[in-house]
PDB file of C-alpha atoms in Angstrom:
ATOM      1  CA  MET A1054      11.959 -11.805 -25.555  1.00 64.00           C
ATOM      2  CA  SER A1055      13.409  -8.367 -27.005  1.00 71.00           C
ATOM      3  CA  GLN A1056      10.489  -8.690 -29.741  1.00 75.00           C
ATOM      4  CA  CYS A1057       7.870  -9.026 -27.124  1.00 71.00           C
ATOM      5  CA  VAL A1058       8.865  -5.374 -25.731  1.00 76.00           C
ATOM      6  CA  VAL A1059       8.673  -4.007 -29.305  1.00 76.00           C
ATOM      7  CA  ASP A1060       5.313  -5.709 -29.727  1.00 81.00           C
ATOM      8  CA  TYR A1061       3.669  -4.626 -26.514  1.00 76.00           C
ATOM      9  CA  ALA A1062       5.116  -1.110 -26.758  1.00 80.00           C
ATOM     10  CA  HIS A1063       3.598  -0.922 -30.144  1.00 76.00           C
ATOM     11  CA  GLU A1064       0.294  -2.092 -29.347  1.00 79.00           C
ATOM     12  CA  THR A1065      -0.017   0.463 -26.335  1.00 77.00           C
ATOM     13  CA  GLN A1066       1.153   3.479 -28.024  1.00 80.00           C
ATOM     14  CA  GLU A1067      -0.534   2.731 -31.440  1.00 77.00           C
ATOM     15  CA  TYR A1068      -3.787   1.662 -29.960  1.00 73.00           C
ATOM     16  CA  PRO A1069      -4.161   3.339 -26.403  1.00 73.00           C
ATOM     17  CA  GLY A1070      -6.743   1.667 -24.626  1.00 69.00           C
ATOM     18  CA  LYS A1071      -8.157  -0.537 -27.879  1.00 77.00           C
ATOM     19  CA  ALA A1072      -5.522  -2.557 -28.977  1.00 81.00           C
ATOM     20  CA  ASN A1073      -6.406  -5.348 -31.309  1.00 83.00           C
ATOM     21  CA  PHE A1074      -3.344  -7.414 -30.580  1.00 84.00           C
ATOM     22  CA  LEU A1075      -2.486  -8.196 -34.094  1.00 82.00           C
ATOM     23  CA  LEU A1076       0.814  -7.088 -35.091  1.00 81.00           C
ATOM     24  CA  GLY A1077       1.162  -6.031 -38.700  1.00 77.00           C
ATOM     25  CA  ALA A1078      -2.553  -5.827 -39.458  1.00 77.00           C
ATOM     26  CA  GLN A1079      -2.321  -2.245 -40.933  1.00 76.00           C
ATOM     27  CA  LEU A1080      -0.230  -3.945 -43.652  1.00 76.00           C
ATOM     28  CA  TYR A1081      -3.396  -5.742 -45.044  1.00 71.00           C
ATOM     29  CA  PRO A1082      -6.203  -3.238 -45.238  1.00 68.00           C
ATOM     30  CA  SER A1083      -7.875  -4.614 -48.332  1.00 66.00           C
ATOM     31  CA  GLY A1084      -7.590  -8.528 -47.134  1.00 62.00           C
ATOM     32  CA  ASN A1085      -5.065  -9.523 -49.379  1.00 63.00           C
ATOM     33  CA  CYS A1086      -3.540 -11.586 -46.765  1.00 64.00           C
ATOM     34  CA  PRO A1087      -5.642 -14.812 -45.672  1.00 68.00           C
ATOM     35  CA  ARG A1088      -4.714 -13.911 -41.945  1.00 72.00           C
ATOM     36  CA  GLY A1089      -4.848 -10.236 -42.131  1.00 75.00           C
ATOM     37  CA  PHE A1090      -1.858  -9.783 -39.682  1.00 78.00           C
ATOM     38  CA  LEU A1091       1.867 -10.644 -39.440  1.00 79.00           C
ATOM     39  CA  ARG A1092       1.686 -12.174 -35.820  1.00 80.00           C
ATOM     40  CA  SER A1093      -1.135 -12.529 -33.125  1.00 83.00           C
ATOM     41  CA  MET A1094      -0.608 -11.766 -29.428  1.00 83.00           C
ATOM     42  CA  ILE A1095      -3.998 -13.544 -28.894  1.00 82.00           C
ATOM     43  CA  ASN A1096      -2.674 -16.801 -30.469  1.00 80.00           C
ATOM     44  CA  PRO A1097       0.718 -16.661 -31.535  1.00 80.00           C
ATOM     45  CA  SER A1098       0.561 -19.988 -33.301  1.00 77.00           C
ATOM     46  CA  ALA A1099      -2.073 -18.360 -35.644  1.00 77.00           C
ATOM     47  CA  ASP A1100       0.622 -17.275 -38.262  1.00 73.00           C
ATOM     48  CA  ASN A1101       1.107 -20.634 -39.676  1.00 69.00           C
ATOM     49  CA  ASN A1102       2.957 -22.133 -36.526  1.00 59.00           C
ATOM     50  CA  ARG A1103       5.965 -19.925 -37.015  1.00 67.00           C
ATOM     51  CA  SER A1104       5.351 -18.504 -33.615  1.00 72.00           C
ATOM     52  CA  SER A1105       4.941 -20.329 -30.197  1.00 76.00           C
ATOM     53  CA  SER A1106       2.005 -20.121 -27.990  1.00 77.00           C
ATOM     54  CA  CYS A1107       3.769 -22.187 -25.198  1.00 78.00           C
ATOM     55  CA  TRP A1108       7.226 -21.981 -23.505  1.00 76.00           C
ATOM     56  CA  HIS A1109       9.681 -24.301 -24.404  1.00 72.00           C
ATOM     57  CA  PRO A1110      12.996 -25.264 -22.677  1.00 70.00           C
ATOM     58  CA  LYS A1111      15.240 -24.591 -25.746  1.00 70.00           C
ATOM     59  CA  PHE A1112      14.116 -20.944 -25.492  1.00 70.00           C
ATOM     60  CA  ASP A1113      16.038 -20.686 -22.355  1.00 65.00           C
ATOM     61  CA  ARG A1114      18.893 -22.720 -23.035  1.00 57.00           C
ATOM     62  CA  MET A1115      19.849 -20.463 -26.254  1.00 51.00           C
ATOM     63  CA  PHE A1116      22.578 -18.661 -23.903  1.00 46.00           C
ATOM     64  CA  ASN A1117      23.426 -21.954 -22.455  1.00 44.00           C
ATOM     65  CA  GLU A1118      24.152 -24.266 -25.136  1.00 48.00           C
ATOM     66  CA  THR A1119      25.933 -24.722 -28.439  1.00 47.00           C
ATOM     67  CA  HIS A1120      23.696 -25.586 -31.231  1.00 48.00           C
ATOM     68  CA  GLY A1121      24.606 -27.046 -34.468  1.00 52.00           C
ATOM     69  CA  GLY A1122      23.007 -28.744 -37.410  1.00 50.00           C
ATOM     70  CA  ASN A1123      19.507 -28.335 -39.097  1.00 52.00           C
ATOM     71  CA  ASP A1124      17.571 -28.596 -35.798  1.00 51.00           C
ATOM     72  CA  MET A1125      14.689 -26.041 -35.920  1.00 48.00           C
ATOM     73  CA  TRP A1126      15.715 -25.300 -32.362  1.00 48.00           C
ATOM     74  CA  CYS A1127      19.309 -24.235 -33.279  1.00 52.00           C
ATOM     75  CA  TYR A1128      17.560 -21.197 -35.078  1.00 52.00           C
ATOM     76  CA  VAL A1129      15.184 -19.977 -32.883  1.00 59.00           C
ATOM     77  CA  ASP A1130      13.849 -16.674 -34.448  1.00 64.00           C
ATOM     78  CA  VAL A1131      13.107 -13.694 -32.014  1.00 67.00           C
ATOM     79  CA  HIS A1132       9.816 -13.069 -33.671  1.00 64.00           C
ATOM     80  CA  TRP A1133       8.770 -16.830 -33.275  1.00 67.00           C
ATOM     81  CA  SER A1134       9.964 -17.211 -29.581  1.00 73.00           C
ATOM     82  CA  SER A1135       8.235 -13.868 -28.523  1.00 79.00           C
ATOM     83  CA  GLY A1136       4.852 -15.015 -28.960  1.00 80.00           C
ATOM     84  CA  VAL A1137       4.894 -16.671 -25.732  1.00 85.00           C
ATOM     85  CA  ALA A1138       5.467 -13.446 -23.651  1.00 89.00           C
ATOM     86  CA  ASN A1139       3.165 -11.786 -26.251  1.00 88.00           C
ATOM     87  CA  ARG A1140       0.466 -14.202 -25.168  1.00 89.00           C
ATOM     88  CA  ALA A1141       1.226 -13.825 -21.474  1.00 92.00           C
ATOM     89  CA  PHE A1142       0.944 -10.091 -21.955  1.00 92.00           C
ATOM     90  CA  TYR A1143      -2.267 -10.318 -23.656  1.00 91.00           C
ATOM     91  CA  LEU A1144      -3.965 -12.499 -21.054  1.00 90.00           C
ATOM     92  CA  ALA A1145      -2.744 -10.223 -18.389  1.00 93.00           C
ATOM     93  CA  ALA A1146      -4.353  -7.278 -20.257  1.00 92.00           C
ATOM     94  CA  LYS A1147      -7.620  -8.740 -21.366  1.00 89.00           C
ATOM     95  CA  GLY A1148      -8.226 -11.621 -19.180  1.00 86.00           C
ATOM     96  CA  LEU A1149     -10.474 -14.493 -19.875  1.00 79.00           C
ATOM     97  CA  ASN A1150     -14.112 -14.769 -20.107  1.00 72.00           C
ATOM     98  CA  GLN A1151     -15.589 -16.347 -17.100  1.00 68.00           C
ATOM     99  CA  THR A1152     -17.664 -18.670 -19.471  1.00 65.00           C
ATOM    100  CA  CYS A1153     -14.084 -20.125 -20.567  1.00 68.00           C
ATOM    101  CA  ASP A1154     -13.868 -23.965 -19.303  1.00 62.00           C
ATOM    102  CA  GLN A1155     -10.759 -23.550 -17.451  1.00 64.00           C
ATOM    103  CA  ALA A1156      -9.668 -23.431 -13.807  1.00 66.00           C
ATOM    104  CA  VAL A1157      -7.352 -20.669 -14.252  1.00 70.00           C
ATOM    105  CA  LYS A1158      -8.672 -17.401 -15.616  1.00 78.00           C
ATOM    106  CA  PRO A1159      -6.803 -14.424 -15.215  1.00 85.00           C
ATOM    107  CA  ALA A1160      -8.433 -11.331 -14.356  1.00 85.00           C
ATOM    108  CA  ALA A1161      -8.431  -8.458 -16.928  1.00 90.00           C
ATOM    109  CA  ILE A1162      -6.066  -5.874 -15.808  1.00 94.00           C
ATOM    110  CA  GLY A1163      -5.965  -3.382 -18.684  1.00 91.00           C
ATOM    111  CA  LEU A1164      -3.598  -2.397 -21.363  1.00 89.00           C
ATOM    112  CA  THR A1165      -2.165   0.537 -19.369  1.00 90.00           C
ATOM    113  CA  SER A1166      -1.472  -1.592 -16.240  1.00 94.00           C
ATOM    114  CA  ALA A1167      -0.021  -4.699 -18.293  1.00 94.00           C
ATOM    115  CA  CYS A1168       2.171  -1.992 -20.066  1.00 92.00           C
ATOM    116  CA  ASN A1169       3.361  -0.451 -16.761  1.00 94.00           C
ATOM    117  CA  ILE A1170       4.062  -3.729 -15.200  1.00 97.00           C
ATOM    118  CA  PHE A1171       6.456  -4.905 -18.131  1.00 94.00           C
ATOM    119  CA  TYR A1172       8.004  -1.540 -18.669  1.00 94.00           C
ATOM    120  CA  ARG A1173       8.848  -1.615 -14.807  1.00 96.00           C
ATOM    121  CA  ALA A1174      10.255  -5.392 -15.190  1.00 96.00           C
ATOM    122  CA  LEU A1175      12.345  -4.282 -18.139  1.00 93.00           C
ATOM    123  CA  THR A1176      13.637  -1.087 -16.623  1.00 94.00           C
ATOM    124  CA  SER A1177      14.297  -2.424 -13.154  1.00 96.00           C
ATOM    125  CA  TYR A1178      14.869  -6.199 -12.984  1.00 95.00           C
ATOM    126  CA  LEU A1179      15.751  -7.729 -16.483  1.00 91.00           C
ATOM    127  CA  SER A1180      19.109  -7.953 -17.724  1.00 87.00           C
ATOM    128  CA  LYS A1181      20.233  -8.315 -21.439  1.00 83.00           C
ATOM    129  CA  VAL A1182      20.169 -12.173 -21.181  1.00 80.00           C
ATOM    130  CA  ALA A1183      17.291 -12.839 -19.294  1.00 84.00           C
ATOM    131  CA  ASP A1184      15.292 -15.884 -19.747  1.00 86.00           C
ATOM    132  CA  TYR A1185      11.621 -16.749 -19.660  1.00 86.00           C
ATOM    133  CA  HIS A1186      11.627 -17.713 -15.835  1.00 89.00           C
ATOM    134  CA  GLU A1187      13.483 -14.228 -15.077  1.00 92.00           C
ATOM    135  CA  LEU A1188      10.803 -12.349 -17.386  1.00 92.00           C
ATOM    136  CA  ARG A1189       7.989 -14.199 -15.369  1.00 94.00           C
ATOM    137  CA  THR A1190       9.530 -13.228 -11.965  1.00 95.00           C
ATOM    138  CA  ALA A1191      10.324  -9.739 -13.062  1.00 96.00           C
ATOM    139  CA  THR A1192       6.822  -8.968 -14.214  1.00 97.00           C
ATOM    140  CA  VAL A1193       5.094 -10.524 -11.086  1.00 97.00           C
ATOM    141  CA  GLN A1194       7.513  -8.445  -8.896  1.00 98.00           C
ATOM    142  CA  ALA A1195       6.918  -5.307 -10.909  1.00 98.00           C
ATOM    143  CA  ALA A1196       2.941  -5.879 -10.429  1.00 98.00           C
ATOM    144  CA  LYS A1197       3.768  -6.451  -6.420  1.00 98.00           C
ATOM    145  CA  ASP A1198       5.813  -3.041  -6.655  1.00 98.00           C
ATOM    146  CA  LEU A1199       2.851  -1.123  -8.404  1.00 98.00           C
ATOM    147  CA  PHE A1200      -0.338  -2.526  -7.104  1.00 98.00           C
ATOM    148  CA  GLY A1201       0.709  -4.629  -3.957  1.00 98.00           C
ATOM    149  CA  ALA A1202       1.630  -8.082  -3.106  1.00 97.00           C
ATOM    150  CA  SER A1203      -1.848  -9.507  -3.161  1.00 96.00           C
ATOM    151  CA  SER A1204      -3.211  -7.544  -5.758  1.00 97.00           C
ATOM    152  CA  PRO A1205      -5.191  -8.706  -8.744  1.00 95.00           C
ATOM    153  CA  GLU A1206      -2.700  -7.666 -11.019  1.00 97.00           C
ATOM    154  CA  ALA A1207       0.133  -9.852  -9.287  1.00 97.00           C
ATOM    155  CA  SER A1208      -2.113 -12.682  -9.522  1.00 95.00           C
ATOM    156  CA  SER A1209      -3.292 -12.156 -13.078  1.00 94.00           C
ATOM    157  CA  LEU A1210       0.376 -11.897 -14.328  1.00 94.00           C
ATOM    158  CA  ALA A1211       1.309 -15.376 -12.340  1.00 94.00           C
ATOM    159  CA  GLN A1212      -1.859 -17.004 -13.993  1.00 92.00           C
ATOM    160  CA  ALA A1213      -0.958 -15.739 -17.553  1.00 92.00           C
ATOM    161  CA  TRP A1214       2.622 -17.113 -17.180  1.00 91.00           C
ATOM    162  CA  ASP A1215       1.160 -20.263 -15.922  1.00 90.00           C
ATOM    163  CA  ILE A1216      -1.100 -20.556 -19.002  1.00 88.00           C
ATOM    164  CA  VAL A1217       1.700 -20.161 -21.488  1.00 88.00           C
ATOM    165  CA  GLY A1218       3.998 -22.471 -19.613  1.00 86.00           C
ATOM    166  CA  ALA A1219       6.726 -20.264 -18.337  1.00 87.00           C
ATOM    167  CA  PRO A1220       8.780 -21.900 -15.838  1.00 86.00           C
ATOM    168  CA  ARG A1221       8.574 -21.207 -12.143  1.00 87.00           C
ATOM    169  CA  ALA A1222      12.037 -21.940 -11.150  1.00 84.00           C
ATOM    170  CA  PRO A1223      15.371 -20.954 -13.097  1.00 83.00           C
ATOM    171  CA  TYR A1224      17.127 -22.971 -15.792  1.00 73.00           C
ATOM    172  CA  PRO A1225      17.780 -25.943 -15.916  1.00 69.00           C
ATOM    173  CA  ASN A1226      14.270 -26.637 -14.385  1.00 69.00           C
ATOM    174  CA  THR A1227      12.403 -28.070 -17.121  1.00 63.00           C
ATOM    175  CA  ASN A1228       9.213 -28.752 -14.760  1.00 69.00           C
ATOM    176  CA  ALA A1229       7.104 -25.746 -16.217  1.00 75.00           C
ATOM    177  CA  PRO A1230       3.532 -25.440 -15.982  1.00 78.00           C
ATOM    178  CA  LYS A1231       1.607 -27.630 -18.624  1.00 79.00           C
ATOM    179  CA  CYS A1232       0.700 -25.517 -21.751  1.00 77.00           C
ATOM    180  CA  GLN A1233      -1.942 -26.279 -23.938  1.00 68.00           C
ATOM    181  CA  PRO A1234      -1.552 -24.319 -27.554  1.00 65.00           C
ATOM    182  CA  GLY A1235      -4.966 -24.162 -28.290  1.00 64.00           C
ATOM    183  CA  PHE A1236      -6.186 -23.181 -25.262  1.00 63.00           C
ATOM    184  CA  ALA A1237      -7.551 -19.497 -24.680  1.00 57.00           C
ATOM    185  CA  THR A1238      -8.079 -19.213 -28.286  1.00 61.00           C
ATOM    186  CA  ALA A1239     -11.723 -20.297 -28.538  1.00 62.00           C
ATOM    187  CA  ALA A1240     -14.633 -17.625 -28.971  1.00 60.00           C
ATOM    188  CA  SER A1241     -15.920 -18.773 -25.533  1.00 60.00           C
ATOM    189  CA  CYS A1242     -12.720 -17.507 -23.713  1.00 67.00           C
ATOM    190  CA  ILE A1243     -11.314 -14.592 -25.803  1.00 66.00           C
ATOM    191  CA  ARG A1244     -12.175 -11.020 -24.706  1.00 63.00           C
ATOM    192  CA  GLY A1245     -12.314  -8.604 -27.338  1.00 55.00           C
ATOM    193  CA  LEU A1246     -11.317 -11.103 -30.248  1.00 44.00           C
ATOM    194  CA  VAL A1247     -10.959  -9.192 -33.763  1.00 33.00           C
TER     195      VAL A1247
END
């Protein structure tokens, strides 16, 4: 999750009010990379499936279990696992088009509000060893602190975390909302896709 902090801070500082949510896009100005970016906050799996668009229980067990062998989950990279939080940040900031065929449609709260919420969560609620449940809880609480318990911002954060499948209860809970990696990546769903 530490990489997510760097990613959202970069997007909000380099592109205030108009982030493209494509990390490293400036490294490929002439189009010499097929993707044109290193990582996408819109669709994390677009980087040749190195990043994850959906939460996985192994992301939260990294501090709780000893790993060995060649299992890919033994070596979860911070860039790879940050895709889940990056996607939740994007979904809250930009929202989903109402034409998107999905019951859960987070309202767009804007880049500044999303950044303020994640920053407050980081500085007021999270520890150095926070997991995705704690990040979800912290950001929703931060939204309530800043905008009110029944605010569109708090609702948008909760819905964004549901879309990426972040757990509603602490480890070892594995009963998280169902996440579909391709959901919300169709042009009919995305607002401001670059």
